[in-house]
Short mmCIF file of C-alpha atoms in Angstrom, two decimals:
data_model
loop_
_atom_site.label_atom_id
_atom_site.label_comp_id
_atom_site.label_asym_id
_atom_site.label_seq_id
_atom_site.Cartn_x
_atom_site.Cartn_y
_atom_site.Cartn_z
CA MET A 1 -0.01 0.01 0.04
CA PRO A 2 2.30 2.85 -1.20
CA HIS A 3 1.79 6.25 0.34
CA ILE A 4 2.00 8.91 -2.37
CA LEU A 5 2.19 12.62 -1.81
CA ILE A 6 0.65 14.67 -4.65
CA ILE A 7 1.83 18.30 -4.74
CA GLU A 8 -0.13 19.98 -7.50
CA ASP A 9 -1.91 23.37 -7.41
CA ASP A 10 -4.36 22.52 -10.13
CA THR A 11 -7.29 21.18 -8.16
CA ASP A 12 -8.79 19.13 -11.04
CA ILE A 13 -5.48 17.43 -11.76
CA ASN A 14 -4.75 16.85 -8.06
CA ASN A 15 -8.19 15.36 -7.26
CA SER A 16 -8.44 13.19 -10.37
CA THR A 17 -4.89 11.85 -9.87
CA ALA A 18 -5.60 11.06 -6.22
CA GLU A 19 -8.90 9.40 -7.01
CA TYR A 20 -7.31 7.18 -9.69
CA LEU A 21 -4.37 6.19 -7.48
CA ARG A 22 -6.68 5.30 -4.59
CA ARG A 23 -8.46 2.92 -6.98
CA GLN A 24 -5.14 1.30 -7.60
CA GLY A 25 -4.72 0.65 -3.88
CA CYS A 26 -2.51 3.64 -2.94
CA LEU A 27 -2.83 5.86 0.14
CA CYS A 28 -2.76 9.47 -1.15
CA THR A 29 -2.04 12.70 0.61
CA GLN A 30 -2.81 15.92 -1.31
CA ALA A 31 -1.03 19.30 -1.15
CA PHE A 32 -1.82 22.35 -3.23
CA SER A 33 1.23 24.46 -2.65
CA GLY A 34 4.92 23.95 -2.26
CA THR A 35 4.97 24.94 1.36
CA GLU A 36 2.06 22.67 2.24
CA GLY A 37 3.80 19.86 0.40
CA ARG A 38 6.95 20.40 2.37
CA LEU A 39 5.04 20.34 5.69
CA LEU A 40 3.32 17.10 4.75
CA TRP A 41 6.53 15.54 3.61
CA GLN A 42 8.23 16.45 6.88
CA GLY A 43 5.46 14.41 8.69
CA GLY A 44 7.09 11.29 7.28
CA GLY A 45 5.79 8.06 5.87
CA ILE A 46 5.81 9.04 2.18
CA ASP A 47 6.90 6.45 -0.36
CA LEU A 48 6.78 8.58 -3.58
CA LEU A 49 6.16 12.18 -4.50
CA LEU A 50 4.36 13.67 -7.57
CA VAL A 51 5.55 17.27 -7.82
CA ASP A 52 4.33 20.09 -10.07
CA LEU A 53 6.92 22.68 -10.89
CA MET A 54 4.92 25.97 -10.91
CA LEU A 55 3.68 25.96 -7.28
CA PRO A 56 2.66 28.78 -5.02
CA GLY A 57 4.79 29.38 -1.93
CA LEU A 58 7.72 27.17 -2.83
CA SER A 59 8.51 26.08 -6.32
CA GLY A 60 8.79 22.45 -7.32
CA SER A 61 12.47 22.78 -8.11
CA GLU A 62 13.19 24.26 -4.64
CA LEU A 63 11.14 21.52 -2.95
CA ILE A 64 12.99 18.78 -4.81
CA GLY A 65 16.32 20.30 -3.82
CA GLU A 66 15.26 20.41 -0.11
CA ILE A 67 14.05 16.78 -0.17
CA ARG A 68 17.18 15.53 -1.75
CA LYS A 69 19.29 16.87 1.09
CA SER A 70 17.95 14.15 3.32
CA SER A 71 16.01 11.54 1.26
CA GLN A 72 16.19 9.45 -1.94
CA ALA A 73 12.46 8.84 -2.01
CA PRO A 74 11.22 8.62 -5.65
CA ILE A 75 10.06 11.95 -7.17
CA ILE A 76 8.11 12.19 -10.44
CA VAL A 77 7.73 15.73 -11.82
CA LEU A 78 4.52 16.78 -13.44
CA SER A 79 4.90 19.86 -15.65
CA ALA A 80 3.66 21.64 -18.76
CA ARG A 81 7.33 22.36 -19.75
CA THR A 82 8.31 20.28 -22.69
CA GLU A 83 11.75 21.49 -23.66
CA LEU A 84 14.58 19.03 -23.26
CA SER A 85 16.79 21.42 -21.26
CA GLY A 86 14.17 21.61 -18.51
CA LYS A 87 13.94 17.82 -18.23
CA VAL A 88 17.70 17.50 -18.03
CA GLU A 89 17.90 20.16 -15.39
CA LEU A 90 15.23 18.49 -13.19
CA LEU A 91 16.78 15.10 -13.44
CA GLY A 92 20.13 16.64 -12.51
CA LEU A 93 18.46 18.27 -9.51
CA GLY A 94 17.23 14.94 -8.26
CA ALA A 95 13.90 14.07 -9.82
CA ASP A 96 13.56 10.40 -10.86
CA ASP A 97 11.20 10.83 -13.77
CA TYR A 98 9.27 13.43 -15.69
CA LEU A 99 5.81 13.49 -17.16
CA THR A 100 4.52 16.29 -19.40
CA LYS A 101 1.03 17.58 -19.01
CA PRO A 102 -1.49 16.62 -20.17
CA PHE A 103 -0.77 13.01 -19.29
CA GLN A 104 -2.66 9.75 -19.18
CA LEU A 105 -3.20 8.40 -15.67
CA GLU A 106 -2.46 4.83 -16.92
CA GLU A 107 1.01 6.05 -18.01
CA LEU A 108 1.54 7.81 -14.71
CA TRP A 109 0.72 4.65 -12.82
CA ALA A 110 3.11 2.60 -14.93
CA ARG A 111 5.90 5.06 -14.10
CA ILE A 112 4.95 5.05 -10.39
CA LEU A 113 5.25 1.27 -10.38
CA VAL A 114 8.69 1.34 -11.92
CA GLN A 115 9.93 3.87 -9.30
CA LEU A 116 8.35 1.88 -6.43
CA ARG A 117 10.01 -1.31 -7.62
CA HIS A 118 13.34 0.45 -7.75
CA ALA A 119 12.88 1.86 -4.24
CA SER A 120 11.19 -0.96 -2.45
CA ALA A 121 12.88 -1.73 0.78
CA ALA A 122 10.95 -4.88 1.51
CA PRO A 123 9.23 -7.35 -0.83
CA ALA A 124 5.46 -7.24 -1.11
CA GLY A 125 3.83 -9.39 1.44
CA ALA A 126 6.85 -9.42 3.76
CA VAL A 127 6.06 -10.34 7.38
CA ILE A 128 5.61 -7.19 9.55
CA ARG A 129 6.89 -7.34 13.13
CA PHE A 130 6.03 -4.74 15.78
CA ARG A 131 6.77 -5.36 19.45
CA ASP A 132 4.75 -8.54 20.28
CA TRP A 133 2.88 -8.51 16.97
CA VAL A 134 3.65 -10.60 13.91
CA LEU A 135 1.56 -9.86 10.84
CA ASN A 136 1.58 -11.99 7.71
CA PRO A 137 -0.06 -9.87 4.91
CA GLU A 138 -0.20 -12.85 2.44
CA GLU A 139 -2.01 -15.13 4.84
CA ARG A 140 -3.80 -12.19 6.61
CA THR A 141 -2.94 -13.40 10.01
CA LEU A 142 -1.96 -11.63 13.21
CA THR A 143 -0.24 -13.20 16.17
CA ALA A 144 -0.08 -11.06 19.28
CA GLY A 145 2.01 -12.21 22.26
CA GLY A 146 2.19 -15.60 20.65
CA GLN A 147 -1.66 -15.89 20.37
CA PRO A 148 -3.60 -15.83 17.08
CA VAL A 149 -6.01 -12.91 16.76
CA ASN A 150 -9.05 -13.37 14.61
CA LEU A 151 -9.56 -10.06 12.69
CA THR A 152 -12.03 -9.18 9.95
CA ALA A 153 -10.57 -8.15 6.60
CA HIS A 154 -10.94 -4.38 7.32
CA GLU A 155 -9.59 -4.78 10.88
CA PHE A 156 -6.51 -6.56 9.49
CA LYS A 157 -5.94 -3.82 6.99
CA ILE A 158 -6.06 -1.17 9.65
CA VAL A 159 -3.52 -2.99 11.83
CA GLU A 160 -1.32 -3.61 8.79
CA LEU A 161 -1.40 0.07 7.82
CA LEU A 162 -0.45 1.15 11.34
CA ALA A 163 2.23 -1.51 11.81
CA ALA A 164 3.96 -0.80 8.51
CA ARG A 165 4.65 2.78 9.60
CA PRO A 166 4.55 2.72 13.41
CA LYS A 167 5.98 6.25 13.84
CA ARG A 168 3.31 7.85 11.65
CA VAL A 169 0.10 9.38 12.88
CA PHE A 170 -2.81 8.48 10.61
CA THR A 171 -5.96 10.55 10.49
CA LYS A 172 -9.37 8.85 10.40
CA GLN A 173 -9.73 10.00 6.75
CA GLN A 174 -6.37 8.49 5.68
CA ILE A 175 -7.19 5.14 7.39
CA TYR A 176 -10.67 5.03 5.89
CA GLU A 177 -9.54 5.90 2.33
CA ALA A 178 -6.68 3.44 2.53
CA VAL A 179 -8.71 0.57 3.78
CA TRP A 180 -12.10 1.15 2.10
CA GLN A 181 -10.82 2.78 -1.07
CA GLU A 182 -13.45 5.44 -1.14
CA SER A 183 -13.98 8.97 0.04
CA TYR A 184 -14.35 9.58 3.74
CA ALA A 185 -17.58 11.07 5.03
CA VAL A 186 -17.16 13.80 7.71
CA GLU A 187 -18.11 12.63 11.21
CA ASP A 188 -18.15 9.01 10.07
CA LYS A 189 -17.80 6.71 13.11
CA THR A 190 -16.54 3.68 11.16
CA ILE A 191 -12.88 3.98 12.13
CA ALA A 192 -13.57 4.57 15.84
CA VAL A 193 -15.84 1.50 15.98
CA HIS A 194 -13.22 -0.63 14.17
CA ILE A 195 -10.43 0.53 16.41
CA SER A 196 -12.45 -0.24 19.47
CA ASN A 197 -13.18 -3.75 18.19
CA ILE A 198 -9.52 -4.38 17.39
CA ARG A 199 -8.50 -3.27 20.87
CA SER A 200 -11.05 -5.53 22.44
CA LYS A 201 -9.72 -8.54 20.44
CA LEU A 202 -6.11 -7.70 21.37
CA ARG A 203 -6.84 -7.20 25.09
CA ARG A 204 -6.47 -10.92 25.92
CA SER A 205 -2.88 -10.83 24.55
CA GLY A 206 -2.02 -7.77 26.58
CA THR A 207 -1.41 -5.71 23.45
CA GLY A 208 -4.66 -3.84 23.31
CA SER A 209 -2.92 -0.62 24.29
CA TYR A 210 -0.57 -0.67 21.32
CA ILE A 211 -3.04 1.42 19.27
CA GLN A 212 -2.78 4.94 20.59
CA THR A 213 -5.33 7.72 20.12
CA VAL A 214 -3.72 11.03 19.11
CA TRP A 215 -6.44 13.42 20.22
CA GLY A 216 -7.67 15.74 17.47
CA ILE A 217 -5.65 13.93 14.82
CA GLY A 218 -6.16 10.18 14.67
CA PHE A 219 -4.25 7.07 15.56
CA LYS A 220 -0.66 5.64 15.81
CA LEU A 221 1.10 2.80 17.42
CA SER A 222 2.74 3.12 20.89
CA GLU A 223 6.38 2.11 20.76
CA GLY A 224 6.53 1.28 24.45
#
């Protein structure tokens, strides 16, 4: 479940791209300015960035330069510039790929898959370990404190999302859209109910407190 940060000030392009990528199984975070994109990037947990060049606040080129000081996360540039010199300049700055607007979403997805394969730190379906938890995504099983825990499909996906990035705080919207693959309704109680059910099932193993509520934001895992 790759987490993609889309930094694009054109609302239609940003929203249509996010909607398409969510249908492909991605978790998408959207930013509409360079400064907002930088702030969201600094929050951590991003696997790949889609960056427009002409952004308000902080240009795409400046943002890429800042990111490359500390990270090699894949960056795909989205731009209306077509001249070869611009592409060469951006690749030299640190972008991994370049797509000229207007573009086909299917082509963008193909390029994203290439970059994610190059950058993948762990094979898909790899066992995830967190404290006394062992998750097997392929078998969809969770063992907590040596005991098997019977989770529904949605409950397992929530635990998998949190365990894959234990330092990250996920909002209810991010969890819902990643697990259900549809837009989140404001004031929806679904996530709260599922988290409560997961905690109840984990209580017997002594790991029910692993899922921490971050008041006013969402949920993360407690690292002890």
